[in-house]
Short mmCIF file of C-alpha atoms in Angstrom, two decimals:
data_model
loop_
_atom_site.label_atom_id
_atom_site.label_comp_id
_atom_site.label_asym_id
_atom_site.label_seq_id
_atom_site.Cartn_x
_atom_site.Cartn_y
_atom_site.Cartn_z
CA UNK Y 1 20.17 6.53 -7.73
CA UNK Y 2 20.80 3.49 -5.57
CA UNK Y 3 17.21 2.36 -5.93
CA UNK Y 4 17.26 2.75 -9.69
CA UNK Y 5 20.54 0.82 -10.03
CA UNK Y 6 19.27 -2.11 -7.96
CA UNK Y 7 16.01 -2.40 -9.91
CA UNK Y 8 16.62 -4.43 -13.09
CA UNK Y 9 13.00 -5.47 -13.70
CA UNK Y 10 11.26 -2.84 -15.85
CA UNK Y 11 7.92 -4.60 -16.23
CA UNK Y 12 5.79 -7.29 -14.63
CA UNK Y 13 3.82 -10.01 -16.38
CA UNK Y 14 0.36 -10.50 -14.87
CA UNK Y 15 -0.77 -14.12 -14.94
CA UNK Y 16 -4.38 -12.94 -14.66
CA UNK Y 17 -7.46 -14.13 -12.83
CA UNK Y 18 -7.56 -17.49 -14.63
CA UNK Y 19 -5.81 -19.26 -17.50
CA UNK Y 20 -9.07 -20.60 -18.97
CA UNK Y 21 -10.16 -18.62 -22.04
CA UNK Y 22 -13.81 -19.58 -21.53
CA UNK Y 23 -13.84 -18.41 -17.91
CA UNK Y 24 -12.02 -15.21 -18.90
CA UNK Y 25 -14.66 -14.45 -21.52
CA UNK Y 26 -17.49 -15.17 -19.06
CA UNK Y 27 -15.96 -12.95 -16.36
CA UNK Y 28 -15.28 -10.22 -18.94
CA UNK Y 29 -18.94 -10.10 -20.02
CA UNK Y 30 -20.30 -10.25 -16.47
CA UNK Y 31 -17.94 -7.57 -15.13
CA UNK Y 32 -18.56 -5.28 -18.10
CA UNK Y 33 -22.35 -5.53 -17.67
CA UNK Y 34 -22.05 -5.09 -13.92
CA UNK Y 35 -19.70 -2.14 -14.39
CA UNK Y 36 -21.94 -0.36 -16.91
CA UNK Y 37 -25.02 -0.73 -14.70
CA UNK Y 38 -23.69 -0.11 -11.19
CA UNK Y 39 -21.09 2.61 -11.87
CA UNK Y 40 -23.64 5.13 -13.25
CA UNK Y 41 -25.73 4.36 -10.17
CA UNK Y 42 -22.85 5.48 -7.94
CA UNK Y 43 -22.54 8.75 -9.85
CA UNK Y 44 -26.32 9.20 -9.58
CA UNK Y 45 -26.00 8.87 -5.79
CA UNK Y 46 -23.30 11.57 -5.75
CA UNK Y 47 -25.36 13.88 -7.98
CA UNK Y 48 -28.50 13.35 -5.89
CA UNK Y 49 -26.76 14.19 -2.62
CA UNK Y 50 -25.07 17.23 -4.16
CA UNK Y 51 -28.28 18.70 -5.62
CA UNK Y 52 -31.07 17.74 -3.22
CA UNK Y 53 -31.60 20.38 -0.48
CA UNK Y 54 -33.07 17.77 1.86
CA UNK Y 55 -29.83 15.75 1.99
CA UNK Y 56 -27.56 18.21 3.77
CA UNK Y 57 -26.97 16.24 6.99
CA UNK Y 58 -23.42 15.01 7.68
CA UNK Y 59 -24.64 11.44 7.16
CA UNK Y 60 -25.37 12.15 3.49
CA UNK Y 61 -22.23 14.23 3.07
CA UNK Y 62 -20.16 11.21 4.07
CA UNK Y 63 -22.32 8.85 1.96
CA UNK Y 64 -21.58 10.98 -1.10
CA UNK Y 65 -17.87 10.73 -0.36
CA UNK Y 66 -18.21 6.96 0.10
CA UNK Y 67 -19.78 6.68 -3.36
CA UNK Y 68 -16.98 8.85 -4.82
CA UNK Y 69 -14.24 6.80 -3.16
CA UNK Y 70 -15.77 3.50 -4.23
CA UNK Y 71 -16.26 4.67 -7.82
CA UNK Y 72 -12.65 5.93 -7.93
CA UNK Y 73 -11.41 2.69 -6.35
CA UNK Y 74 -13.13 0.62 -9.03
CA UNK Y 75 -11.23 2.52 -11.76
CA UNK Y 76 -7.86 1.33 -10.41
CA UNK Y 77 -8.24 -2.35 -11.28
CA UNK Y 78 -11.38 -3.12 -13.29
CA UNK Y 79 -10.72 -1.24 -16.59
CA UNK Y 80 -7.22 -2.67 -16.97
CA UNK Y 81 -8.46 -6.13 -16.04
CA UNK Y 82 -11.10 -5.92 -18.80
CA UNK Y 83 -8.45 -4.88 -21.34
CA UNK Y 84 -6.12 -7.67 -20.19
CA UNK Y 85 -8.87 -10.24 -20.75
CA UNK Y 86 -8.62 -9.39 -24.46
CA UNK Y 87 -4.81 -9.43 -24.54
CA UNK Y 88 -2.58 -12.45 -24.96
CA UNK Y 89 0.28 -10.89 -22.99
CA UNK Y 90 -0.69 -9.05 -19.82
CA UNK Y 91 2.17 -6.66 -19.03
CA UNK Y 92 2.43 -3.70 -16.65
CA UNK Y 93 5.48 -1.48 -16.30
CA UNK Y 94 7.36 -1.19 -13.01
CA UNK Y 95 6.22 2.42 -12.59
CA UNK Y 96 2.67 1.52 -13.60
CA UNK Y 97 2.67 -1.25 -11.01
CA UNK Y 98 3.86 1.08 -8.26
CA UNK Y 99 1.30 3.71 -9.31
CA UNK Y 100 -1.54 1.17 -9.23
CA UNK Y 101 -0.41 -0.07 -5.84
CA UNK Y 102 -0.24 3.49 -4.48
CA UNK Y 103 -3.76 4.46 -5.51
CA UNK Y 104 -5.14 1.09 -4.43
CA UNK Y 105 -3.98 1.67 -0.85
CA UNK Y 106 -4.53 5.45 -0.92
CA UNK Y 107 -8.23 5.12 -1.74
CA UNK Y 108 -8.67 1.89 0.22
CA UNK Y 109 -7.09 3.39 3.34
CA UNK Y 110 -9.17 6.54 2.93
CA UNK Y 111 -12.36 4.50 2.66
CA UNK Y 112 -11.54 2.51 5.79
CA UNK Y 113 -11.06 5.76 7.70
CA UNK Y 114 -14.27 7.14 6.19
CA UNK Y 115 -16.19 4.23 7.70
CA UNK Y 116 -14.63 5.11 11.06
CA UNK Y 117 -15.81 8.70 10.61
CA UNK Y 118 -19.32 7.50 9.68
CA UNK Y 119 -19.37 5.40 12.86
CA UNK Y 120 -18.38 8.47 14.87
CA UNK Y 121 -21.17 10.44 13.19
CA UNK Y 122 -23.77 7.80 14.13
CA UNK Y 123 -22.45 7.55 17.69
CA UNK Y 124 -22.79 11.28 18.29
CA UNK Y 125 -26.20 11.43 16.55
CA UNK Y 126 -27.65 8.57 18.63
CA UNK Y 127 -25.75 8.70 21.93
CA UNK Y 128 -25.18 12.49 22.15
CA UNK Y 129 -28.09 13.97 20.15
CA UNK Y 130 -28.10 17.31 21.97
CA UNK Y 131 -24.48 17.93 20.95
CA UNK Y 132 -24.77 16.61 17.40
CA UNK Y 133 -25.36 19.86 15.52
CA UNK Y 134 -22.58 21.54 17.49
CA UNK Y 135 -19.97 18.81 17.10
CA UNK Y 136 -20.74 17.71 13.53
CA UNK Y 137 -20.85 21.16 11.99
CA UNK Y 138 -19.76 21.73 8.35
CA UNK Y 139 -16.26 22.80 9.37
CA UNK Y 140 -15.79 19.64 11.45
CA UNK Y 141 -17.07 17.47 8.57
CA UNK Y 142 -14.58 18.97 6.13
CA UNK Y 143 -11.78 18.63 8.69
CA UNK Y 144 -12.62 14.94 9.15
CA UNK Y 145 -12.72 14.50 5.39
CA UNK Y 146 -9.29 16.10 5.03
CA UNK Y 147 -7.95 13.91 7.84
CA UNK Y 148 -9.12 10.67 6.22
CA UNK Y 149 -7.63 11.64 2.85
CA UNK Y 150 -4.36 12.47 4.60
CA UNK Y 151 -4.50 9.19 6.54
CA UNK Y 152 -5.01 7.23 3.32
CA UNK Y 153 -2.05 9.02 1.74
CA UNK Y 154 0.27 8.30 4.68
CA UNK Y 155 -0.78 4.65 4.75
CA UNK Y 156 -0.16 4.26 1.03
CA UNK Y 157 3.13 6.17 0.87
CA UNK Y 158 4.56 3.88 3.57
CA UNK Y 159 3.68 0.86 1.41
CA UNK Y 160 5.27 2.40 -1.66
CA UNK Y 161 8.39 3.56 0.21
CA UNK Y 162 9.03 0.04 1.51
CA UNK Y 163 8.64 -1.49 -1.94
CA UNK Y 164 10.84 1.11 -3.68
CA UNK Y 165 13.71 0.06 -1.43
CA UNK Y 166 13.52 -3.54 -2.64
CA UNK Y 167 15.70 -4.75 -5.54
CA UNK Y 168 13.90 -6.58 -8.35
CA UNK Y 169 16.38 -8.44 -10.51
CA UNK Y 170 14.92 -11.86 -11.22
CA UNK Y 171 11.43 -13.30 -11.91
CA UNK Y 172 8.83 -10.76 -13.01
CA UNK Y 173 5.62 -12.84 -13.11
CA UNK Y 174 2.88 -11.68 -10.73
CA UNK Y 175 0.36 -14.40 -9.94
CA UNK Y 176 -2.56 -11.99 -9.94
CA UNK Y 177 -4.57 -9.71 -12.23
CA UNK Y 178 -3.26 -6.48 -10.65
CA UNK Y 179 -0.32 -5.22 -8.57
CA UNK Y 180 -0.61 -5.58 -4.82
CA UNK Y 181 1.83 -5.84 -1.94
CA UNK Y 182 1.73 -9.61 -1.22
CA UNK Y 183 2.60 -10.60 -4.78
CA UNK Y 184 5.09 -7.81 -5.58
CA UNK Y 185 7.38 -8.20 -2.56
CA UNK Y 186 7.74 -11.94 -3.20
CA UNK Y 187 9.63 -11.08 -6.41
CA UNK Y 188 12.31 -9.06 -4.59
CA UNK Y 189 15.90 -10.33 -4.79
CA UNK Y 190 16.54 -10.04 -1.06
CA UNK Y 191 15.32 -11.28 2.31
CA UNK Y 192 11.84 -9.80 2.79
CA UNK Y 193 11.03 -11.06 6.30
CA UNK Y 194 11.29 -7.62 7.93
CA UNK Y 195 9.45 -5.97 5.06
CA UNK Y 196 6.67 -8.54 5.36
CA UNK Y 197 6.28 -7.77 9.06
CA UNK Y 198 6.14 -4.03 8.36
CA UNK Y 199 3.58 -4.56 5.60
CA UNK Y 200 1.42 -6.78 7.81
CA UNK Y 201 1.54 -4.14 10.54
CA UNK Y 202 0.77 -1.22 8.19
CA UNK Y 203 -2.06 -2.97 6.34
CA UNK Y 204 -3.17 -6.05 8.24
CA UNK Y 205 -2.99 -5.01 11.89
CA UNK Y 206 -4.46 -1.55 11.29
CA UNK Y 207 -7.27 -3.06 9.21
CA UNK Y 208 -8.06 -5.60 11.93
CA UNK Y 209 -8.01 -2.97 14.70
CA UNK Y 210 -10.29 -0.65 12.72
CA UNK Y 211 -12.64 -3.55 12.02
CA UNK Y 212 -12.87 -4.63 15.66
CA UNK Y 213 -13.22 -1.01 16.81
CA UNK Y 214 -16.05 -0.40 14.35
CA UNK Y 215 -17.91 -3.54 15.37
CA UNK Y 216 -17.57 -2.59 19.05
CA UNK Y 217 -18.78 0.95 18.41
CA UNK Y 218 -21.83 -0.21 16.46
CA UNK Y 219 -22.60 -2.78 19.16
CA UNK Y 220 -22.72 0.09 21.67
CA UNK Y 221 -24.86 2.20 19.33
CA UNK Y 222 -27.34 -0.60 18.59
CA UNK Y 223 -27.68 -1.41 22.33
CA UNK Y 224 -28.36 2.26 22.97
CA UNK Y 225 -31.00 2.35 20.22
CA UNK Y 226 -32.72 -0.79 21.55
CA UNK Y 227 -33.06 0.80 24.99
CA UNK Y 228 -34.50 4.00 23.59
CA UNK Y 229 -38.19 4.59 22.90
CA UNK Y 230 -37.85 7.37 20.33
CA UNK Y 231 -39.85 7.49 17.09
CA UNK Y 232 -36.73 7.19 14.94
CA UNK Y 233 -35.66 3.89 16.50
CA UNK Y 234 -36.35 1.78 13.40
CA UNK Y 235 -34.62 4.28 11.13
CA UNK Y 236 -31.54 4.37 13.37
CA UNK Y 237 -31.40 0.56 13.49
CA UNK Y 238 -31.70 0.35 9.70
CA UNK Y 239 -28.89 2.88 9.21
CA UNK Y 240 -26.57 1.13 11.66
CA UNK Y 241 -27.33 -2.30 10.18
CA UNK Y 242 -26.45 -0.98 6.74
CA UNK Y 243 -23.17 0.43 8.04
CA UNK Y 244 -22.31 -2.93 9.60
CA UNK Y 245 -23.02 -4.72 6.29
CA UNK Y 246 -20.66 -2.33 4.46
CA UNK Y 247 -18.00 -2.81 7.14
CA UNK Y 248 -18.21 -6.60 6.81
CA UNK Y 249 -18.06 -6.53 3.00
CA UNK Y 250 -15.09 -4.19 2.93
CA UNK Y 251 -12.98 -5.28 5.90
CA UNK Y 252 -13.62 -9.03 5.60
CA UNK Y 253 -11.64 -9.54 2.36
CA UNK Y 254 -9.01 -6.98 3.42
CA UNK Y 255 -8.35 -8.84 6.67
CA UNK Y 256 -8.08 -12.13 4.78
CA UNK Y 257 -5.55 -10.66 2.33
CA UNK Y 258 -3.36 -8.52 4.60
CA UNK Y 259 -3.37 -9.98 8.12
CA UNK Y 260 -1.69 -13.30 7.37
CA UNK Y 261 1.83 -14.05 6.14
CA UNK Y 262 2.13 -13.50 2.44
CA UNK Y 263 1.53 -17.05 1.27
CA UNK Y 264 -0.53 -17.95 -1.76
CA UNK Y 265 -3.88 -19.70 -1.27
CA UNK Y 266 -6.18 -20.96 -4.03
CA UNK Y 267 -8.94 -18.50 -3.09
CA UNK Y 268 -6.69 -15.41 -3.01
CA UNK Y 269 -7.58 -14.27 -6.52
CA UNK Y 270 -11.30 -14.72 -5.95
CA UNK Y 271 -11.19 -12.72 -2.71
CA UNK Y 272 -9.10 -10.01 -4.38
CA UNK Y 273 -11.52 -9.91 -7.32
CA UNK Y 274 -14.51 -9.22 -5.08
CA UNK Y 275 -12.50 -6.82 -2.90
CA UNK Y 276 -11.23 -4.64 -5.76
CA UNK Y 277 -13.94 -4.91 -8.43
CA UNK Y 278 -17.35 -6.00 -7.13
CA UNK Y 279 -17.67 -4.75 -3.54
CA UNK Y 280 -16.54 -1.13 -4.14
CA UNK Y 281 -19.36 -0.64 -6.63
CA UNK Y 282 -21.96 -2.35 -4.44
CA UNK Y 283 -21.33 -0.52 -1.15
CA UNK Y 284 -23.14 2.77 -1.95
CA UNK Y 285 -25.94 0.85 -3.69
CA UNK Y 286 -26.45 -1.32 -0.60
CA UNK Y 287 -26.75 1.79 1.53
CA UNK Y 288 -29.07 3.60 -0.89
CA UNK Y 289 -31.56 0.75 -1.15
CA UNK Y 290 -31.92 0.81 2.64
CA UNK Y 291 -32.28 4.59 2.93
CA UNK Y 292 -35.71 5.97 2.11
CA UNK Y 293 -34.63 9.63 1.97
CA UNK Y 294 -31.96 8.97 -0.66
CA UNK Y 295 -34.28 6.77 -2.72
CA UNK Y 296 -36.99 9.45 -2.67
CA UNK Y 297 -34.47 12.15 -3.64
CA UNK Y 298 -33.19 10.01 -6.54
CA UNK Y 299 -36.75 9.52 -7.81
CA UNK Y 300 -37.35 13.29 -7.67
CA UNK Y 301 -34.12 13.95 -9.55
CA UNK Y 302 -34.87 11.36 -12.23
CA UNK Y 303 -38.46 12.63 -12.61
CA UNK Y 304 -37.12 16.15 -13.25
CA UNK Y 305 -34.91 14.90 -16.08
CA UNK Y 306 -37.76 12.81 -17.53
CA UNK Y 307 -40.08 15.84 -17.51
CA UNK Y 308 -37.37 17.98 -19.15
#
């Protein structure tokens, strides 16, 4: 009851990605085309991994979940942004804003943890190959999957809990095209210094630590691969390089957004746009184009449907 009484603002006005009608129309067309081409590709990756008997290794199990998380993540911001491009007044309710923020960090946190799990999978496969089948058994894979979903939920619920305690009684204009922590807490009618520190710790510091840990782990793995003389050396290097590319594309923008004090910079919207709309759809595609087994399986699947 106390929270409800202190919250006067019932909706937020989104100022959008840009105020230029011409740029809005251009971005609308480009994002729509991109969305309609890449999103079905992500679902094709999921279907291929689920149906092809040759893609049962933990690596592909986690890749399928990466494609699912990225596709789900893209639904949080992009569809509403496309609708808002066609609307004169871009409004989101208080509850809708909190809901969007929750799922944004729930799926984003889960994906960050999934990349940690994928790094663990590659480490065991390359550095402890004799123990791989024992350690990364189906039960362990599902347990890790459950853990990363739970981790994403805990991360997100902390964000939401901190925001729900803030009173919103004044300005309601969000200088963005979606609801996120940095913009929302600036509208609170109270001192937010402590909340900012907690938010930076929960999002920024954890993101930075995961990023540095992942880079260190892949450095160890790649050094180990270089010293080996096995036949699968090139394949292992290609897989690890792809993982590093995905880590850079995902964690780079997140670190920029969440590890600094919540001050507005001119490039914030552009970074957020790529982080929430473009990169989530590209990640599985980047991986697939560098993985011969998945590409071959997708061709077999598509050829079956063409024959039918």
